[in-house]
Coordinates of C-alpha atoms and ligand atoms in Angstrom, one line a residue:
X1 CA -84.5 -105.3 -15.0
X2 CA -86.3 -107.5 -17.3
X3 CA -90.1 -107.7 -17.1
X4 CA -90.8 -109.1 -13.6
X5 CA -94.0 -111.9 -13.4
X6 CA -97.0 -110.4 -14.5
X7 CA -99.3 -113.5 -13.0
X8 CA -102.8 -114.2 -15.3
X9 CA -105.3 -112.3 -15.8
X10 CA -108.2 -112.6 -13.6
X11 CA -112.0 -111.7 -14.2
X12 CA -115.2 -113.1 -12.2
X13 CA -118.3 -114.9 -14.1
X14 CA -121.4 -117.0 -13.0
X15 CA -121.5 -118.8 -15.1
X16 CA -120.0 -122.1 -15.0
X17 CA -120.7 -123.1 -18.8
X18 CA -118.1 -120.5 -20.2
X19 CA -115.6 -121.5 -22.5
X20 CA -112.2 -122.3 -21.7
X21 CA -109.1 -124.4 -21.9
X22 CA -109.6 -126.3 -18.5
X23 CA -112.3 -126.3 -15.9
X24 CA -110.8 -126.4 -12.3
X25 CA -112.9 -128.5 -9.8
X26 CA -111.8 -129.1 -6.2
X27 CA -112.1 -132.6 -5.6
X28 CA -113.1 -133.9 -2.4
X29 CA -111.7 -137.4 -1.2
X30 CA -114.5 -140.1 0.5
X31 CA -114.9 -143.7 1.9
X32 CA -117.7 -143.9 -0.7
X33 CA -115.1 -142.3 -3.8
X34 CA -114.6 -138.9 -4.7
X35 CA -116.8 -135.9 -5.4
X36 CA -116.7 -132.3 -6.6
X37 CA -116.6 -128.8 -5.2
X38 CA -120.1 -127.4 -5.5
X39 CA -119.5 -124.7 -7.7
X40 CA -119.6 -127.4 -10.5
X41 CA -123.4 -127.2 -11.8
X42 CA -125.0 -129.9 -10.2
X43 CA -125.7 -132.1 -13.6
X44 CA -121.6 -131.7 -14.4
X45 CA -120.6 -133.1 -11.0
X46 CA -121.5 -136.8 -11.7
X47 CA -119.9 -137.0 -15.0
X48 CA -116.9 -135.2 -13.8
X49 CA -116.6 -137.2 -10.7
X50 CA -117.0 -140.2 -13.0
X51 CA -114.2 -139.2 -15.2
X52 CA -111.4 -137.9 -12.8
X53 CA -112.4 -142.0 -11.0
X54 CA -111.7 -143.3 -14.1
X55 CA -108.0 -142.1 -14.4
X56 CA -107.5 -142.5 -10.2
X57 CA -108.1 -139.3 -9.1
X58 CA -108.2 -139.9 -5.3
X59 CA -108.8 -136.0 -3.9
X60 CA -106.1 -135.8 -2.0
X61 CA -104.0 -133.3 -1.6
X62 CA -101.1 -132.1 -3.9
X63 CA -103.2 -134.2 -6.7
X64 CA -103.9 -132.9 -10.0
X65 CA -105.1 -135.1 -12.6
X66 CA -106.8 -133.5 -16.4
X67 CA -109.4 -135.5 -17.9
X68 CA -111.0 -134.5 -21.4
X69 CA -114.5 -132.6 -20.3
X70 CA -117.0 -135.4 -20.5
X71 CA -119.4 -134.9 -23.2
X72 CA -122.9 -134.1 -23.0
X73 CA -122.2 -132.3 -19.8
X74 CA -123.0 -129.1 -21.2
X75 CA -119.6 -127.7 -19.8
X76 CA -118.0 -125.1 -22.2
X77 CA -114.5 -126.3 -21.2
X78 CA -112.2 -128.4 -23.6
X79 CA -110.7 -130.1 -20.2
X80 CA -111.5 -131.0 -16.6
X81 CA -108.7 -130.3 -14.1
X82 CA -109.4 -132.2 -11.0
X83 CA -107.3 -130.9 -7.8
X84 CA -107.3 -132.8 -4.2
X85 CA -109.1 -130.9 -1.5
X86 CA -108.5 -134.2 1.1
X87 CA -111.8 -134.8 2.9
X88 CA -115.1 -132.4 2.6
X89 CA -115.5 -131.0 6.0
X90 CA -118.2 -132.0 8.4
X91 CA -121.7 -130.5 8.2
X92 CA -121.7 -126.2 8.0
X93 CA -117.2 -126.3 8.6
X94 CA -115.6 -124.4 5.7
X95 CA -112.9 -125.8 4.1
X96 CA -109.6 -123.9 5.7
X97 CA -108.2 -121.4 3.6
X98 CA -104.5 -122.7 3.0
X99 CA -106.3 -125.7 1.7
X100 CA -107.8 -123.5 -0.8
X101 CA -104.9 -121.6 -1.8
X102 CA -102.8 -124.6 -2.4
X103 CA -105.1 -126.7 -4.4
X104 CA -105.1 -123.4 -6.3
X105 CA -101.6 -123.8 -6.2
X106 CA -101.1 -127.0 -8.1
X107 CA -103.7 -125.9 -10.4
X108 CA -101.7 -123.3 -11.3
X109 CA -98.5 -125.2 -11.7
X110 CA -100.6 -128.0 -13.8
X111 CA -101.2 -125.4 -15.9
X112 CA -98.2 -123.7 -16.8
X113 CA -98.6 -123.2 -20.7
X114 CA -102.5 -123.4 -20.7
X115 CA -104.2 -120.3 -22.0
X116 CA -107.5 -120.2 -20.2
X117 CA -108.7 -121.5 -17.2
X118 CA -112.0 -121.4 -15.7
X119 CA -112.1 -122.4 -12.0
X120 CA -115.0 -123.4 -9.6
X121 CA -112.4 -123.4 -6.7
X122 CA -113.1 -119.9 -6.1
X123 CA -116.7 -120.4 -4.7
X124 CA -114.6 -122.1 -1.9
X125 CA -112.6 -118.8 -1.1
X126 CA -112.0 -116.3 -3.7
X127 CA -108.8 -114.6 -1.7
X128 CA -107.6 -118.2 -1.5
X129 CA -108.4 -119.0 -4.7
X130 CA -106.6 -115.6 -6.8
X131 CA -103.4 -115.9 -4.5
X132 CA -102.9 -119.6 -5.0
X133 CA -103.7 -119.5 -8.7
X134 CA -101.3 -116.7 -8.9
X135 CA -98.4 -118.3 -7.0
X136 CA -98.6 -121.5 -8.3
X137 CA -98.2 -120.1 -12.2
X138 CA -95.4 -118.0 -10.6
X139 CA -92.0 -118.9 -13.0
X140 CA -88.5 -117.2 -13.3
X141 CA -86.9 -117.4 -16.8
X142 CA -85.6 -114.4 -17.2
X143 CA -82.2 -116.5 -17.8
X144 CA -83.4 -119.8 -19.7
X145 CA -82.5 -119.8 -22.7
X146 CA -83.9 -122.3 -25.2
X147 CA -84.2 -123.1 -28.8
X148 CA -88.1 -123.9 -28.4
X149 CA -90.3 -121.0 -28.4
X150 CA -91.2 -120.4 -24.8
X151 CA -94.5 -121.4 -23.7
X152 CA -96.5 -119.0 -22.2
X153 CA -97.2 -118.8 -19.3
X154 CA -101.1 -119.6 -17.7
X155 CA -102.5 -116.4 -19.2
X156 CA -106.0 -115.7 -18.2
X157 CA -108.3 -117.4 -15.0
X158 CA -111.9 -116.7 -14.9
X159 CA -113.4 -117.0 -11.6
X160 CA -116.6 -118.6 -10.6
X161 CA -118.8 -116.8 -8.0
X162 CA -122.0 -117.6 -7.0
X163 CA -124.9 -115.4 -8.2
X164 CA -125.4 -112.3 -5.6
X165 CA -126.3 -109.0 -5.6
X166 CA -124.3 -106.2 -8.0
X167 CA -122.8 -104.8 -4.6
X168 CA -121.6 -108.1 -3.9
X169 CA -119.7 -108.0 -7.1
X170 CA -118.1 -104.9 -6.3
X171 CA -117.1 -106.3 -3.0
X172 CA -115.8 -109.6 -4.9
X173 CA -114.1 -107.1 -7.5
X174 CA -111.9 -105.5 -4.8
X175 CA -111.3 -109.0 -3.2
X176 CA -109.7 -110.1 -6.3
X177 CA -107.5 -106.9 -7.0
X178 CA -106.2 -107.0 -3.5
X179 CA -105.4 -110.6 -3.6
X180 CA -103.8 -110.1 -7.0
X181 CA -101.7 -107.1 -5.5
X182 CA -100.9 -109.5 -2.5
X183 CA -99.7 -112.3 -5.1
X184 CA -97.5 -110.1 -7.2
X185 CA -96.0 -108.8 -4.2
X186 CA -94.5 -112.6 -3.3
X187 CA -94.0 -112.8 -6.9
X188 CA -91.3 -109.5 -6.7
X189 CA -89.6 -111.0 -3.5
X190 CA -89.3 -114.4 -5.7
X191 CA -88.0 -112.5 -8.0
X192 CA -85.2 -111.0 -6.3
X193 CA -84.7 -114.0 -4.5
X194 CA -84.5 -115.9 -7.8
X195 CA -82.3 -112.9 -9.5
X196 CA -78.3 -114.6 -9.2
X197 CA -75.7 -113.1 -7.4
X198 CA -73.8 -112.1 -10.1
X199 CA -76.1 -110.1 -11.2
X200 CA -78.0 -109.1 -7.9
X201 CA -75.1 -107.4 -6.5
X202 CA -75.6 -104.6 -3.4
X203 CA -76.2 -101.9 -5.7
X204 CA -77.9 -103.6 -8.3
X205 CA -80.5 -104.4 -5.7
X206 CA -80.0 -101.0 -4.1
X207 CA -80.8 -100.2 -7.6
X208 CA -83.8 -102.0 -8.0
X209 CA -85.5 -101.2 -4.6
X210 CA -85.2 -97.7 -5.7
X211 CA -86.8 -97.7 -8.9
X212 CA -89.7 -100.1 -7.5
X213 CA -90.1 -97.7 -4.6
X214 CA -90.3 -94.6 -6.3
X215 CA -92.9 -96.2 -8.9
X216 CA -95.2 -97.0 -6.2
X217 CA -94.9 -93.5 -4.2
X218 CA -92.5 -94.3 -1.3
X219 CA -89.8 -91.8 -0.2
X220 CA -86.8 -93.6 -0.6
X221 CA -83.2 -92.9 0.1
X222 CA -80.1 -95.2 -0.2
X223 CA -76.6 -94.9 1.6
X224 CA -73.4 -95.5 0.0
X225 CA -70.7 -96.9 1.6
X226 CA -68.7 -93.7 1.9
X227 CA -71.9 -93.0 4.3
X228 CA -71.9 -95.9 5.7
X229 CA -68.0 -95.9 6.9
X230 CA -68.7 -91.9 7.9
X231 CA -71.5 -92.8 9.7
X232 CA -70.3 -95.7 12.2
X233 CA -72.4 -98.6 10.4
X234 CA -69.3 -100.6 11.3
X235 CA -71.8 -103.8 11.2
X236 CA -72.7 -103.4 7.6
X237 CA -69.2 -101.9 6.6
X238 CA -67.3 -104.9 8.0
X239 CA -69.6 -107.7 6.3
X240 CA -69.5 -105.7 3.0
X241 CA -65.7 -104.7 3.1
X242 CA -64.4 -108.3 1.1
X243 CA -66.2 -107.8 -1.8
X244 CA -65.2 -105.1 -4.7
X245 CA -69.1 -104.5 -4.9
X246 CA -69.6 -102.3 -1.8
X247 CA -72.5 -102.5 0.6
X248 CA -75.8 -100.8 0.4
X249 CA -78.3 -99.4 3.2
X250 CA -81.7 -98.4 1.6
X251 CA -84.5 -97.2 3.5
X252 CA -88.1 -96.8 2.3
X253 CA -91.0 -95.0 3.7
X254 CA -94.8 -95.2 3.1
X255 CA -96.9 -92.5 4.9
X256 CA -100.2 -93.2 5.7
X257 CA -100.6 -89.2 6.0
X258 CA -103.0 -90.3 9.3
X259 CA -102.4 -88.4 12.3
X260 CA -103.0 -91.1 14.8
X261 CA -101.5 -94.4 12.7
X262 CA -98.7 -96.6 14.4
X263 CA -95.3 -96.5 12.5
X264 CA -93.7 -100.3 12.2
X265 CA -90.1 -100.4 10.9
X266 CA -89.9 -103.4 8.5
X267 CA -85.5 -104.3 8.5
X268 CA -84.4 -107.5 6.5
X269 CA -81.3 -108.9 5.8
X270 CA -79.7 -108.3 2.1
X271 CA -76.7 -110.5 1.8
X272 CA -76.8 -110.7 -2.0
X273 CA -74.7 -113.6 -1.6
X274 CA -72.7 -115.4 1.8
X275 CA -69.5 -117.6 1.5
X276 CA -68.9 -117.4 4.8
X277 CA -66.0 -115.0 4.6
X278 CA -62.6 -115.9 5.6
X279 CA -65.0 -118.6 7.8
X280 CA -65.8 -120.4 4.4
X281 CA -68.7 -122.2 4.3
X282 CA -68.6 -126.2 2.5
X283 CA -68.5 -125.9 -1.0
X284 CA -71.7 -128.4 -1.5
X285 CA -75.0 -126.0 -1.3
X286 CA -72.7 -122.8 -1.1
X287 CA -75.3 -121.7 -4.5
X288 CA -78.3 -121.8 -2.3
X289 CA -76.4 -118.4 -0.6
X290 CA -78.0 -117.0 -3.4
X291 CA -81.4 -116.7 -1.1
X292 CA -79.5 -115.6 2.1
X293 CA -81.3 -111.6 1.1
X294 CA -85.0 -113.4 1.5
X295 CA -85.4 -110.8 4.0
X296 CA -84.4 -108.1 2.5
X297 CA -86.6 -109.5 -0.7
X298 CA -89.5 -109.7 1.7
X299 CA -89.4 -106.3 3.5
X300 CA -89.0 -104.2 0.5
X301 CA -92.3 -105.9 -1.4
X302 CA -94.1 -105.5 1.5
X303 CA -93.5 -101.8 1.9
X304 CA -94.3 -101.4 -1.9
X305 CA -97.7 -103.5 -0.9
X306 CA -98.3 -101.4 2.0
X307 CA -98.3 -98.4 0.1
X308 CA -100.5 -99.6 -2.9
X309 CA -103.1 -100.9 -0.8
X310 CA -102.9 -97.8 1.3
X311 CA -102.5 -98.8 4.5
X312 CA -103.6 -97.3 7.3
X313 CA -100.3 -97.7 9.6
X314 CA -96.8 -95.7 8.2
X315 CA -94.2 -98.7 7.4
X316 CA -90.5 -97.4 6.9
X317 CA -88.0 -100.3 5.9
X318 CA -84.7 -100.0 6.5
X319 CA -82.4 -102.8 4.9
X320 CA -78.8 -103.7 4.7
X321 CA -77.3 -105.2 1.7
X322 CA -73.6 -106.7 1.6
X323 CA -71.9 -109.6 0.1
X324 CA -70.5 -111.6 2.0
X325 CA -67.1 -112.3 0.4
X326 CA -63.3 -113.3 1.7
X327 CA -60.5 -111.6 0.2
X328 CA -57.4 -109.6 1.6
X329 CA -59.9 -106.8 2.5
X330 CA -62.5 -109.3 4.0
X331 CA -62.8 -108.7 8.2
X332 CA -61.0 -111.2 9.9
X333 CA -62.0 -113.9 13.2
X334 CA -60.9 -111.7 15.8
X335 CA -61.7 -108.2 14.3
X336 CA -63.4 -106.0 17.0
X337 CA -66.3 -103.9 15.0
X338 CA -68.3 -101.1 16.3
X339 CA -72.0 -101.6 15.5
X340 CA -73.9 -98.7 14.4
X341 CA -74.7 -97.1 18.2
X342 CA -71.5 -98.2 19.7
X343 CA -71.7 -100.9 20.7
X344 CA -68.4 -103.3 19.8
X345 CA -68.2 -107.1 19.0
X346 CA -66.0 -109.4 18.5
X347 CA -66.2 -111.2 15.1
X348 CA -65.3 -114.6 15.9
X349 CA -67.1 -115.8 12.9
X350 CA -67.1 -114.2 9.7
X351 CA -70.1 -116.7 8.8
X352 CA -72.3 -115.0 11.5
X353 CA -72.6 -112.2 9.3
X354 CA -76.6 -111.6 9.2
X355 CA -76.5 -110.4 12.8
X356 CA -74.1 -107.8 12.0
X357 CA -75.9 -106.1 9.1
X358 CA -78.9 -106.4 10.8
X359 CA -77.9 -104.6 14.4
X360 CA -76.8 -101.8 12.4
X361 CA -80.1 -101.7 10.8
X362 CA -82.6 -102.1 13.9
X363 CA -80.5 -99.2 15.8
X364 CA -81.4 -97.0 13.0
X365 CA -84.9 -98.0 12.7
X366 CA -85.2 -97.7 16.4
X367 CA -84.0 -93.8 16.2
X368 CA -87.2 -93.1 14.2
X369 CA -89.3 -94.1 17.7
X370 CA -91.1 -97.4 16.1
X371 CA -93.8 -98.4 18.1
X372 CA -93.3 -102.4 16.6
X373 CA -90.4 -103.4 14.7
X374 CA -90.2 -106.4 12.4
X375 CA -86.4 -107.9 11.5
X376 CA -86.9 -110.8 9.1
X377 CA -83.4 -113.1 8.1
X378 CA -82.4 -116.1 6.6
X379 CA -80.4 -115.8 9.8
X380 CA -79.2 -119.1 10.6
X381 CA -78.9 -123.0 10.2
X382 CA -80.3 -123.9 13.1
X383 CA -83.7 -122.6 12.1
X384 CA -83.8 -125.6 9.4
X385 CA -82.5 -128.0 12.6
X386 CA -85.2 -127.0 14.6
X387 CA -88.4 -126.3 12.7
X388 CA -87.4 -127.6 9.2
X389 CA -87.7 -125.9 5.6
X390 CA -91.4 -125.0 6.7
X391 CA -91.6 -123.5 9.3
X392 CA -90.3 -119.5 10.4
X393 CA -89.2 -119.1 13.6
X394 CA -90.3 -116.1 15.7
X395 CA -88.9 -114.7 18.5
X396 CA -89.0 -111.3 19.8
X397 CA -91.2 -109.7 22.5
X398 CA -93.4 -112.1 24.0
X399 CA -96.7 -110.7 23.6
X400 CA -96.1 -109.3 19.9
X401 CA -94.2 -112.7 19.0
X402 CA -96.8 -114.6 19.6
X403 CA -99.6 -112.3 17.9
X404 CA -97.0 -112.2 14.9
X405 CA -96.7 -116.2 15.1
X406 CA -100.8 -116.4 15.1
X407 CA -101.3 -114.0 11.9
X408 CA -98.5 -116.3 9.8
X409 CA -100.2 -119.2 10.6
X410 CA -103.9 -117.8 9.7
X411 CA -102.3 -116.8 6.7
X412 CA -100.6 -120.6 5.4
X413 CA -97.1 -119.1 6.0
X414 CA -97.0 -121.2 9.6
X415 CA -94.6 -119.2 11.8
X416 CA -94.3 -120.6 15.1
X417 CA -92.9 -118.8 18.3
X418 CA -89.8 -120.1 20.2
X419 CA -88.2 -118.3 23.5
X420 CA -85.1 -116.7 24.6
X421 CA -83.4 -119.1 27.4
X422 CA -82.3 -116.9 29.7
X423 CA -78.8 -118.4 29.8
X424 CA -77.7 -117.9 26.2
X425 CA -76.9 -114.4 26.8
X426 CA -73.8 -115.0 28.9
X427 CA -72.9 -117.7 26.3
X428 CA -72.0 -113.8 23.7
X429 CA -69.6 -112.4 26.2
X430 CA -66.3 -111.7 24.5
X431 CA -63.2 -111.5 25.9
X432 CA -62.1 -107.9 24.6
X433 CA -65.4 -106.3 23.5
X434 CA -69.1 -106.0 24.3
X435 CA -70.5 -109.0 22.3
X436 CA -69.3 -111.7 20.7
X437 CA -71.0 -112.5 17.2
X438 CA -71.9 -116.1 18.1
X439 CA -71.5 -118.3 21.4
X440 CA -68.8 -121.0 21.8
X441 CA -71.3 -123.9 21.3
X442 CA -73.8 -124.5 18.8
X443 CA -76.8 -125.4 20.6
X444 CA -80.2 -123.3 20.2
X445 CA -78.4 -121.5 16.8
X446 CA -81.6 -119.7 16.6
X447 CA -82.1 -118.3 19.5
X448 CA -78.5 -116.9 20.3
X449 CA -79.2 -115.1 17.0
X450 CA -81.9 -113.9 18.5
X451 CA -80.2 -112.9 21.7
X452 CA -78.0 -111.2 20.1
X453 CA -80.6 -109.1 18.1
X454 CA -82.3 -108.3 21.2
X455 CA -79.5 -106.0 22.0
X456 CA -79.8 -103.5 19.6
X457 CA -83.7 -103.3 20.1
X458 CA -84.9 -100.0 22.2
X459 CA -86.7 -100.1 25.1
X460 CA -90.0 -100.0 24.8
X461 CA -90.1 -101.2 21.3
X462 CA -92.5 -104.1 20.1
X463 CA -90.2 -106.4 18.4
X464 CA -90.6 -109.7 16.1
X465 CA -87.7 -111.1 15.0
X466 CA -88.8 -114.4 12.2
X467 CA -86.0 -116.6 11.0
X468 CA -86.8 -117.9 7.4
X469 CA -83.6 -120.1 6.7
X470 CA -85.7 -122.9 5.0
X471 CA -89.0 -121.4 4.5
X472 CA -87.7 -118.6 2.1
X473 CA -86.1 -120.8 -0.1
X474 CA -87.1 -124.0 -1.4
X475 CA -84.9 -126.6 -2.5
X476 CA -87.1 -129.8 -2.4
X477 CA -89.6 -130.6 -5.1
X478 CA -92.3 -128.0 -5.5
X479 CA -95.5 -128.8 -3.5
X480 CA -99.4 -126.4 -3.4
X481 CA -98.1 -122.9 -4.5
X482 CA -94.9 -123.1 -3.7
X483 CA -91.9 -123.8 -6.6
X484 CA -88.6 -124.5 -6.7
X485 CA -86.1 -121.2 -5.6
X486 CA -87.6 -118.0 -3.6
X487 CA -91.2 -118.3 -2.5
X488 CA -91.8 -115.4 -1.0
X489 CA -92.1 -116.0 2.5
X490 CA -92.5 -114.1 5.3
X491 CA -94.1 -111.3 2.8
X492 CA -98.3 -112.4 3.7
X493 CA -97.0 -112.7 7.4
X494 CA -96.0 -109.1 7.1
X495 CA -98.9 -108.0 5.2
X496 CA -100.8 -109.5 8.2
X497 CA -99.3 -107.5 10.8
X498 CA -99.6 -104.3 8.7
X499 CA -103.2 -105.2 8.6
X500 CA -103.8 -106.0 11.7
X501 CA -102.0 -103.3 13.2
X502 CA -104.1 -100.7 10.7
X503 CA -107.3 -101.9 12.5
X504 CA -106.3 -102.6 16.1
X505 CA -103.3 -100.6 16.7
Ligands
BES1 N1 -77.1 -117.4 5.8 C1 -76.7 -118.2 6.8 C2 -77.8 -119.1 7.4 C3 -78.5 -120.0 6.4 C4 -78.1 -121.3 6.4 C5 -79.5 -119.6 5.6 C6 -78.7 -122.2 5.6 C7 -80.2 -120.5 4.8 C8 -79.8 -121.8 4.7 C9 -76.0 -117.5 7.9 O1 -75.4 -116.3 7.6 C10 -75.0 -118.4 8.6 O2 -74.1 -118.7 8.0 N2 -75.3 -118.7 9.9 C11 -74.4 -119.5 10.6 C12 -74.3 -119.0 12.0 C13 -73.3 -119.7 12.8 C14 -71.9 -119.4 12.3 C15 -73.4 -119.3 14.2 C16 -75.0 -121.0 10.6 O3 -76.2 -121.1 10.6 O4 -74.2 -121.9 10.4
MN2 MN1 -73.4 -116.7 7.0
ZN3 ZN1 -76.0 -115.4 5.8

């Protein structure tokens, strides 16, 4: 693998005269015109304020706009980068966090190819501040080619803090390093996500997740398809079986080596790339199939996280990897697989192939007595229909859904929970097996996925399932921290809920 995204280098200062290619100021829009974070020494803010006016900076959101420092401010920076905050919040209120971390963003975007920044952002929210930085600088060219020497990349981002005591600094030391971990670890799901499918094949990824895993201290193990035939994952065997690049089933393990920790299995999809299978999908956005192993992206940094942040709660991901591919060995409409467990299903269509890599998955995660399970997929269409490019989807068990949906939103990535109708269960009856693969009408897409997922979940098992169709993949313009191509999402949703359940159970 070529050298994944490093991010810049961060370090913390007080002092907001230090030199540097840009100074980053939040800017704050107003009735009475625009002002500037307070982390800007108070003599600068005028000028500055002045300046960014003078070129239209209006403070809203998404806006970047560079002025030349303004002289005679004694500021150390060459140039002032002005980024929209929206309106300063009333009286004591902070300003939110994913406002933070995407004006961050854009700064970091705006400054693709500068060398030094020096940002007063981060007396806003440090955390916020690191991870949006980071994210927004994130770029993929490990396959662009050009005759011009490549710019580098944003290479190093001094943070301002305010002055405090030397424990404090320890405090914003370890702040910074987790954030940074956190950053890099939606940096490697972008860039598998990003990584084509020629070249991302089942192995290769199989491959990769090994390597990665074994670097940061996770037991790993990965299954062949000679196991996988031998061993009844009939699920992944059938998706994988059109495609001369067989399917993969890698699981990965980080121990807290507590006594009393929860275990949470972590299972995402890994369809390197989906055609549709003999059910061929429209030719127009077929590339965007690159993304459809988001999941499987997601769950595998986050289980690399998990274990170099050390967290207190054993995480053990199992994921599936096929292509999905047609071909005289491709599964047919009307082929009866056996899931992994037994149970059977009619494959009416090939194109509902997520499910089917998955099931196998969660029966195997369940055998290791899980006390919460996790699936994440870019599982269907209809979670773009209903929620748009934004938003996850999360279903699962009620109470854990909805504390999973809570900790995405607190963290910017916005999942939102949606039910299980009762009546779309009926709607997967199949006339010669135990389950069909999809329902004979395409109404609540999402949720049928769902309700099919929910059969393969054991009882007693606290289950999340989060749909990120759209949200792990962005095909629109880039926007806060967020480019073009994989962004990483659900992996600070899982990080979360690894958290969360380290500290309450
Ligand atoms: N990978 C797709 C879902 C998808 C669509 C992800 C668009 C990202 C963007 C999935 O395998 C699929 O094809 N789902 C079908 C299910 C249908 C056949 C019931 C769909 O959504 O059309
Ligand atoms: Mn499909
Ligand atoms: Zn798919």
């Amino acid at each position: 693998m070529s050298t994944p995204f490093t991010g810049p280098e961060f370090s913390l200062t007080h002092d907001a005269t230090s030199v540097a290619d840009a100074l980053v100021v939040g800017v704050f829009s107003g009735d009475a015109g625009i002002s500037v974070d307070a982390g800007v020494p108070e003599a600068a803010r005028g000028p500055i304020a002045e300046a960014l006016a003078l070129v239209g900076a209006k403070g809203t959101p998404g806006e970047a706009v560079r002025v030349p420092a303004p002289a005679g401010a004694g500021l150390g920076a060459a140039t002032v980068l002005g980024v929209g905050l929206g309106a300063a919040p009333a009286g004591e209120d902070r300003v939110p966090a994913e406002t933070v971390r995407r004006a961050a963003g854009v700064a970091g975007r705006a400054l693709d190819g500068v060398g030094s920044a020096l940002t007063t952002v981060s007396t806003l929210d440090l955390a916020a501040t690191v991870e949006g930085t980071y994210l927004g600088a994130y770029r993929f060219t490990e396959f662009r080619h050009s005759s011009a020497p490549k710019q580098a990349p944003l290479g190093a981002v001094a943070l301002l803090v305010a002055e405090g005591s030397q424990a404090l600094t320890e405090e914003a030391r370890g702040t910074v390093e987790q954030a940074r971990r956190t950053a890099a670890a939606v940096a490697l799901a972008r860039d598998f996500v990003n990584t084509p499918p020629n070249v991302l094949s089942p192995g290769e990824f199989a491959d990769r997740a090994q390597r990665l895993g074994a670097e940061a201290g996770l037991q790993v193990e990965v299954f062949d398809e000679e196991y996988l035939a031998a061993h009844g994952y009939g699920g992944i065997v059938g998706v994988g079986q059109g495609s001369s690049r067989p399917p993969r089933l890698v699981r990965l393990k980080h121990s807290s080596g507590l006594n009393d920790a929860k275990h949470v299995a972590l299972v995402g999809k890994g369809i390197t790339f989906d055609t549709g299978g003999i059910s061929i999908k429209p030719a127009a956005g077929m590339e965007n199939m690159t993304s459809d192993m988001g999941g499987a992206a997601a769950v595998i940094a986050t289980v690399i996280l998990a274990a170099q942040l050390n967290l207190a709660v054993d995480v053990t991901a199992t994921v599936p990897m096929a292509e999905n591919m047609r071909s005289d060995t491709a599964q047919r409409p009307g082929d009866v697989i056996t899931q992994y467990g037994g149970t059977t299903v009619e494959v009416i269509n090939t194109d509902a192939e997520g499910r089917l890599i998955l099931a196998d998955a969660m029966v195997r995660a369940c055998e290791d007595d899980p006390d919460y399970l996790i699936d994440t997929a870019t599982l269907t269409g209809a979670q773009m229909v209903a929620l748009g490019n934004r938003t996850p989807g999360v279903m699962g068990t009620e109470e854990f859904r909805d504390r999973v949906a809570a900790l995405s939103q607190a963290v910017g990535e916005n999942g939102w929970p949606m039910p299980f109708p009762e009546e779309l269960r009926a709607d997967l009856n199949s006339r010669v097996a135990d389950l069909a693969n999809v329902s004979p009408h395409r109404w609540g897409g999402m949720l049928t996925a769902g309700v099919y997922l929910q059969e393969f979940v054991a009882d007693g098992v606290q289950w999340a399932h989060i749909d990120v169709a759209g949200p792990a993949f962005n095909t629109s313009a880039p926007w806060g921290y967020i480019g073009k191509g994989g962004t990483g999402v659900p992996v600070r949703t899982l990080l979360a809920v690894l958290r969360d359940i380290a500290q309450r159970g």
